[in-house]
Amino acid sequence: MAAIATIFALIQPAFAQTKTIAALGDSLTQGYGLIQQEGFVDQLQAWLRARGHDVIIANAGVSGDTTAGGLSRVEWTLGPNIDGMIVALGGNDVLRGIAPETARTNLDGILQSARAKEVPVLLVGISAPGNYGPDYKSDFENIYPDLSTKYDTLLHPNFLSALMGREDLSGLMQQDGIHPNAQGVALVVEEIGPQVEALLERLD
């Protein structure tokens, strides 16, 4: 009996390895226009679990949120049970024409908070449109690789890159042309998923 108890004590931690990753983002993360099971967070969690990962993805997405909004709530997002974080913000900054330097400062503050709590991060960027000019586009898109290098995060340059360059997006996007539908989200998850797996490796 003592031997059995010893073996049980040794293997018990193996059943307590669930990792929790907070997905801090905007409507793309929150799952705007979709039922819960179809959204990014739920599809990502299902994709990871199907590949054998014991993980919870906590939905910290707020529709309409900017990088400033993310900065304002990062401290309570990084609660004691959070092991890692996906940061996917910036789309609403671009839609509002917010200066790249402002977005950079906000994202820098978010990553500072994660570093202070020793929480590994996957930073997810966005593709800025060209209607504000090439300098704005370049300055905004460069925020993500620059900060990823500064804070040694994992990086996925563009949340929607899995959908870019396709001739026909009608079957992958919602009617607003901004948010992917369930099928589009599935493609996004397939592309981002391996980098979330890499994030999980940093949590061990």
mmCIF file of C-alpha atoms in Angstrom:
data_model
loop_
_atom_site.group_PDB
_atom_site.id
_atom_site.type_symbol
_atom_site.label_atom_id
_atom_site.label_comp_id
_atom_site.label_asym_id
_atom_site.label_seq_id
_atom_site.Cartn_x
_atom_site.Cartn_y
_atom_site.Cartn_z
ATOM 1 C CA MET A 1 0.000 0.000 0.000
ATOM 2 C CA ALA A 2 2.843 2.347 0.806
ATOM 3 C CA ALA A 3 4.360 1.687 -2.612
ATOM 4 C CA ILE A 4 1.048 2.421 -4.325
ATOM 5 C CA ALA A 5 0.688 5.635 -2.340
ATOM 6 C CA THR A 6 4.170 6.685 -3.385
ATOM 7 C CA ILE A 7 3.463 6.017 -7.053
ATOM 8 C CA PHE A 8 0.190 7.972 -6.813
ATOM 9 C CA ALA A 9 2.014 10.891 -5.248
ATOM 10 C CA LEU A 10 4.542 10.891 -8.082
ATOM 11 C CA ILE A 11 2.018 10.808 -10.900
ATOM 12 C CA GLN A 12 -0.533 13.167 -9.331
ATOM 13 C CA PRO A 13 1.161 16.339 -10.643
ATOM 14 C CA ALA A 14 0.725 14.997 -14.170
ATOM 15 C CA PHE A 15 -3.013 15.551 -13.750
ATOM 16 C CA ALA A 16 -2.534 19.147 -12.622
ATOM 17 C CA GLN A 17 -0.769 20.524 -15.695
ATOM 18 C CA THR A 18 -3.661 22.532 -17.146
ATOM 19 C CA LYS A 19 -2.332 25.817 -18.500
ATOM 20 C CA THR A 20 -4.426 28.957 -18.848
ATOM 21 C CA ILE A 21 -3.703 31.488 -21.572
ATOM 22 C CA ALA A 22 -5.492 34.830 -21.644
ATOM 23 C CA ALA A 23 -6.360 36.167 -25.096
ATOM 24 C CA LEU A 24 -6.262 39.948 -24.724
ATOM 25 C CA GLY A 25 -7.806 41.525 -27.781
ATOM 26 C CA ASP A 26 -10.705 43.202 -29.521
ATOM 27 C CA SER A 27 -13.723 41.946 -31.482
ATOM 28 C CA LEU A 28 -11.612 39.500 -33.491
ATOM 29 C CA THR A 29 -10.654 37.799 -30.250
ATOM 30 C CA GLN A 30 -14.018 38.266 -28.557
ATOM 31 C CA GLY A 31 -15.879 36.552 -31.406
ATOM 32 C CA TYR A 32 -18.047 39.384 -32.697
ATOM 33 C CA GLY A 33 -21.104 38.194 -34.628
ATOM 34 C CA LEU A 34 -20.584 34.516 -33.816
ATOM 35 C CA ILE A 35 -22.028 32.109 -31.310
ATOM 36 C CA GLN A 36 -19.537 31.255 -28.588
ATOM 37 C CA GLN A 37 -18.421 27.918 -30.024
ATOM 38 C CA GLU A 38 -17.599 29.523 -33.379
ATOM 39 C CA GLY A 39 -15.406 32.320 -32.008
ATOM 40 C CA PHE A 40 -11.628 32.495 -32.067
ATOM 41 C CA VAL A 41 -11.098 31.572 -28.421
ATOM 42 C CA ASP A 42 -13.330 28.509 -28.431
ATOM 43 C CA GLN A 43 -12.079 27.257 -31.789
ATOM 44 C CA LEU A 44 -8.465 27.759 -30.703
ATOM 45 C CA GLN A 45 -9.027 25.910 -27.440
ATOM 46 C CA ALA A 46 -10.723 23.031 -29.270
ATOM 47 C CA TRP A 47 -7.884 22.898 -31.831
ATOM 48 C CA LEU A 48 -5.251 22.738 -29.105
ATOM 49 C CA ARG A 49 -7.106 20.126 -27.073
ATOM 50 C CA ALA A 50 -7.574 17.975 -30.175
ATOM 51 C CA ARG A 51 -3.783 18.000 -30.448
ATOM 52 C CA GLY A 52 -3.413 16.780 -26.879
ATOM 53 C CA HIS A 53 -2.821 20.032 -25.008
ATOM 54 C CA ASP A 54 -4.371 20.476 -21.572
ATOM 55 C CA VAL A 55 -5.142 24.168 -21.920
ATOM 56 C CA ILE A 56 -7.798 26.769 -21.232
ATOM 57 C CA ILE A 57 -7.978 29.878 -23.425
ATOM 58 C CA ALA A 58 -9.573 32.678 -21.411
ATOM 59 C CA ASN A 59 -11.490 35.170 -23.532
ATOM 60 C CA ALA A 60 -10.209 38.648 -22.670
ATOM 61 C CA GLY A 61 -11.433 40.168 -25.917
ATOM 62 C CA VAL A 62 -13.601 43.298 -25.850
ATOM 63 C CA SER A 63 -15.348 44.410 -29.011
ATOM 64 C CA GLY A 64 -14.221 47.876 -30.077
ATOM 65 C CA ASP A 65 -11.200 47.887 -27.791
ATOM 66 C CA THR A 66 -8.071 49.812 -28.719
ATOM 67 C CA THR A 67 -4.535 49.336 -27.439
ATOM 68 C CA ALA A 68 -5.378 51.934 -24.776
ATOM 69 C CA GLY A 69 -8.294 49.810 -23.623
ATOM 70 C CA GLY A 70 -6.071 46.759 -23.476
ATOM 71 C CA LEU A 71 -3.518 48.634 -21.413
ATOM 72 C CA SER A 72 -6.201 49.792 -18.988
ATOM 73 C CA ARG A 73 -7.268 46.229 -18.193
ATOM 74 C CA VAL A 74 -4.088 44.211 -18.581
ATOM 75 C CA GLU A 75 -3.356 44.165 -14.859
ATOM 76 C CA TRP A 76 -6.593 42.443 -13.922
ATOM 77 C CA THR A 77 -6.377 40.235 -16.993
ATOM 78 C CA LEU A 78 -3.049 38.932 -15.712
ATOM 79 C CA GLY A 79 -4.585 37.268 -12.685
ATOM 80 C CA PRO A 80 -2.798 34.672 -10.558
ATOM 81 C CA ASN A 81 -4.067 31.759 -12.657
ATOM 82 C CA ILE A 82 -2.806 33.095 -15.993
ATOM 83 C CA ASP A 83 0.244 31.241 -17.324
ATOM 84 C CA GLY A 84 0.561 32.911 -20.727
ATOM 85 C CA MET A 85 -1.039 35.645 -22.821
ATOM 86 C CA ILE A 86 -1.944 36.299 -26.443
ATOM 87 C CA VAL A 87 -1.980 40.027 -27.219
ATOM 88 C CA ALA A 88 -3.972 40.854 -30.364
ATOM 89 C CA LEU A 89 -4.735 44.568 -30.432
ATOM 90 C CA GLY A 90 -4.351 47.440 -32.862
ATOM 91 C CA GLY A 91 -7.123 46.987 -35.414
ATOM 92 C CA ASN A 92 -9.382 49.592 -33.837
ATOM 93 C CA ASP A 93 -6.474 52.001 -33.468
ATOM 94 C CA VAL A 94 -6.014 51.806 -37.232
ATOM 95 C CA LEU A 95 -9.729 52.212 -37.917
ATOM 96 C CA ARG A 96 -9.682 55.391 -35.814
ATOM 97 C CA GLY A 97 -6.448 56.704 -37.295
ATOM 98 C CA ILE A 98 -4.685 56.683 -33.920
ATOM 99 C CA ALA A 99 -1.035 57.638 -34.205
ATOM 100 C CA PRO A 100 1.333 54.655 -34.419
ATOM 101 C CA GLU A 101 3.505 56.069 -31.626
ATOM 102 C CA THR A 102 0.480 56.100 -29.319
ATOM 103 C CA ALA A 103 -0.364 52.468 -30.108
ATOM 104 C CA ARG A 104 3.295 51.545 -29.655
ATOM 105 C CA THR A 105 3.380 53.121 -26.194
ATOM 106 C CA ASN A 106 0.221 51.287 -25.157
ATOM 107 C CA LEU A 107 1.428 47.910 -26.407
ATOM 108 C CA ASP A 108 4.781 48.515 -24.753
ATOM 109 C CA GLY A 109 2.959 49.054 -21.462
ATOM 110 C CA ILE A 110 1.020 45.800 -21.911
ATOM 111 C CA LEU A 111 4.201 43.849 -22.539
ATOM 112 C CA GLN A 112 5.903 45.528 -19.585
ATOM 113 C CA SER A 113 3.097 44.254 -17.360
ATOM 114 C CA ALA A 114 3.460 40.737 -18.733
ATOM 115 C CA ARG A 115 7.218 40.804 -18.188
ATOM 116 C CA ALA A 116 6.782 42.043 -14.620
ATOM 117 C CA LYS A 117 4.559 39.030 -13.900
ATOM 118 C CA GLU A 118 6.844 36.694 -15.857
ATOM 119 C CA VAL A 119 4.016 35.755 -18.234
ATOM 120 C CA PRO A 120 5.184 34.655 -21.712
ATOM 121 C CA VAL A 121 3.421 36.355 -24.633
ATOM 122 C CA LEU A 122 2.440 35.687 -28.211
ATOM 123 C CA LEU A 123 2.102 39.111 -29.852
ATOM 124 C CA VAL A 124 -0.281 39.196 -32.821
ATOM 125 C CA GLY A 125 -0.103 42.121 -35.212
ATOM 126 C CA ILE A 126 -2.417 43.567 -37.838
ATOM 127 C CA SER A 127 -2.066 44.791 -41.397
ATOM 128 C CA ALA A 128 -2.672 48.531 -41.636
ATOM 129 C CA PRO A 129 -4.462 49.823 -44.752
ATOM 130 C CA GLY A 130 -2.742 52.222 -47.075
ATOM 131 C CA ASN A 131 -5.332 54.982 -46.942
ATOM 132 C CA TYR A 132 -3.354 56.882 -44.272
ATOM 133 C CA GLY A 133 -0.265 56.799 -46.469
ATOM 134 C CA PRO A 134 2.744 54.482 -46.709
ATOM 135 C CA ASP A 135 4.521 55.994 -43.698
ATOM 136 C CA TYR A 136 1.572 55.345 -41.391
ATOM 137 C CA LYS A 137 1.236 51.787 -42.682
ATOM 138 C CA SER A 138 4.927 51.067 -42.257
ATOM 139 C CA ASP A 139 5.178 52.722 -38.844
ATOM 140 C CA PHE A 140 2.161 50.827 -37.529
ATOM 141 C CA GLU A 141 3.105 47.412 -38.834
ATOM 142 C CA ASN A 142 6.673 47.772 -37.549
ATOM 143 C CA ILE A 143 5.388 48.136 -33.988
ATOM 144 C CA TYR A 144 4.897 44.405 -33.626
ATOM 145 C CA PRO A 145 8.289 43.006 -34.688
ATOM 146 C CA ASP A 146 10.046 45.822 -32.823
ATOM 147 C CA LEU A 147 8.258 45.116 -29.538
ATOM 148 C CA SER A 148 8.498 41.370 -30.031
ATOM 149 C CA THR A 149 12.263 41.698 -30.228
ATOM 150 C CA LYS A 150 12.397 44.085 -27.274
ATOM 151 C CA TYR A 151 10.382 41.799 -24.996
ATOM 152 C CA ASP A 152 11.400 38.439 -26.484
ATOM 153 C CA THR A 153 7.823 37.452 -27.324
ATOM 154 C CA LEU A 154 6.591 35.065 -29.940
ATOM 155 C CA LEU A 155 5.177 36.911 -32.952
ATOM 156 C CA HIS A 156 2.417 36.377 -35.489
ATOM 157 C CA PRO A 157 2.585 39.455 -37.750
ATOM 158 C CA ASN A 158 -1.049 39.610 -38.869
ATOM 159 C CA PHE A 159 -4.127 38.145 -37.190
ATOM 160 C CA LEU A 160 -5.927 37.755 -40.529
ATOM 161 C CA SER A 161 -2.990 36.649 -42.666
ATOM 162 C CA ALA A 162 -4.613 33.258 -43.308
ATOM 163 C CA LEU A 163 -7.328 35.093 -45.251
ATOM 164 C CA MET A 164 -5.136 37.586 -47.100
ATOM 165 C CA GLY A 165 -4.559 37.202 -50.818
ATOM 166 C CA ARG A 166 -7.576 34.996 -51.418
ATOM 167 C CA GLU A 167 -9.586 35.886 -54.511
ATOM 168 C CA ASP A 168 -12.945 35.119 -52.942
ATOM 169 C CA LEU A 169 -13.535 35.871 -49.271
ATOM 170 C CA SER A 170 -17.334 35.796 -49.497
ATOM 171 C CA GLY A 171 -17.546 32.409 -47.809
ATOM 172 C CA LEU A 172 -15.093 33.329 -45.064
ATOM 173 C CA MET A 173 -16.203 36.770 -43.878
ATOM 174 C CA GLN A 174 -19.270 38.174 -42.184
ATOM 175 C CA GLN A 175 -21.366 40.728 -44.049
ATOM 176 C CA ASP A 176 -19.405 43.650 -42.618
ATOM 177 C CA GLY A 177 -16.313 42.497 -44.496
ATOM 178 C CA ILE A 178 -14.187 43.012 -41.374
ATOM 179 C CA HIS A 179 -14.840 39.994 -39.172
ATOM 180 C CA PRO A 180 -14.364 36.388 -40.302
ATOM 181 C CA ASN A 181 -17.234 33.935 -40.050
ATOM 182 C CA ALA A 182 -16.844 30.533 -38.406
ATOM 183 C CA GLN A 183 -15.101 29.083 -41.461
ATOM 184 C CA GLY A 184 -12.750 32.041 -41.628
ATOM 185 C CA VAL A 185 -11.955 31.756 -37.944
ATOM 186 C CA ALA A 186 -11.089 28.092 -38.460
ATOM 187 C CA LEU A 187 -8.436 29.104 -41.007
ATOM 188 C CA VAL A 188 -7.099 31.773 -38.650
ATOM 189 C CA VAL A 189 -6.819 29.199 -35.870
ATOM 190 C CA GLU A 190 -5.020 26.711 -38.109
ATOM 191 C CA GLU A 191 -2.390 29.347 -38.912
ATOM 192 C CA ILE A 192 -1.976 30.839 -35.426
ATOM 193 C CA GLY A 193 -2.350 27.535 -33.593
ATOM 194 C CA PRO A 194 1.239 26.315 -34.017
ATOM 195 C CA GLN A 195 2.552 29.550 -32.510
ATOM 196 C CA VAL A 196 0.236 29.083 -29.536
ATOM 197 C CA GLU A 197 1.740 25.627 -29.199
ATOM 198 C CA ALA A 198 5.142 27.305 -29.133
ATOM 199 C CA LEU A 199 3.820 29.600 -26.401
ATOM 200 C CA LEU A 200 2.737 26.549 -24.399
ATOM 201 C CA GLU A 201 6.289 25.238 -24.622
ATOM 202 C CA ARG A 202 7.463 28.400 -22.903
ATOM 203 C CA LEU A 203 5.118 27.710 -20.006
ATOM 204 C CA ASP A 204 6.782 24.450 -19.017
#
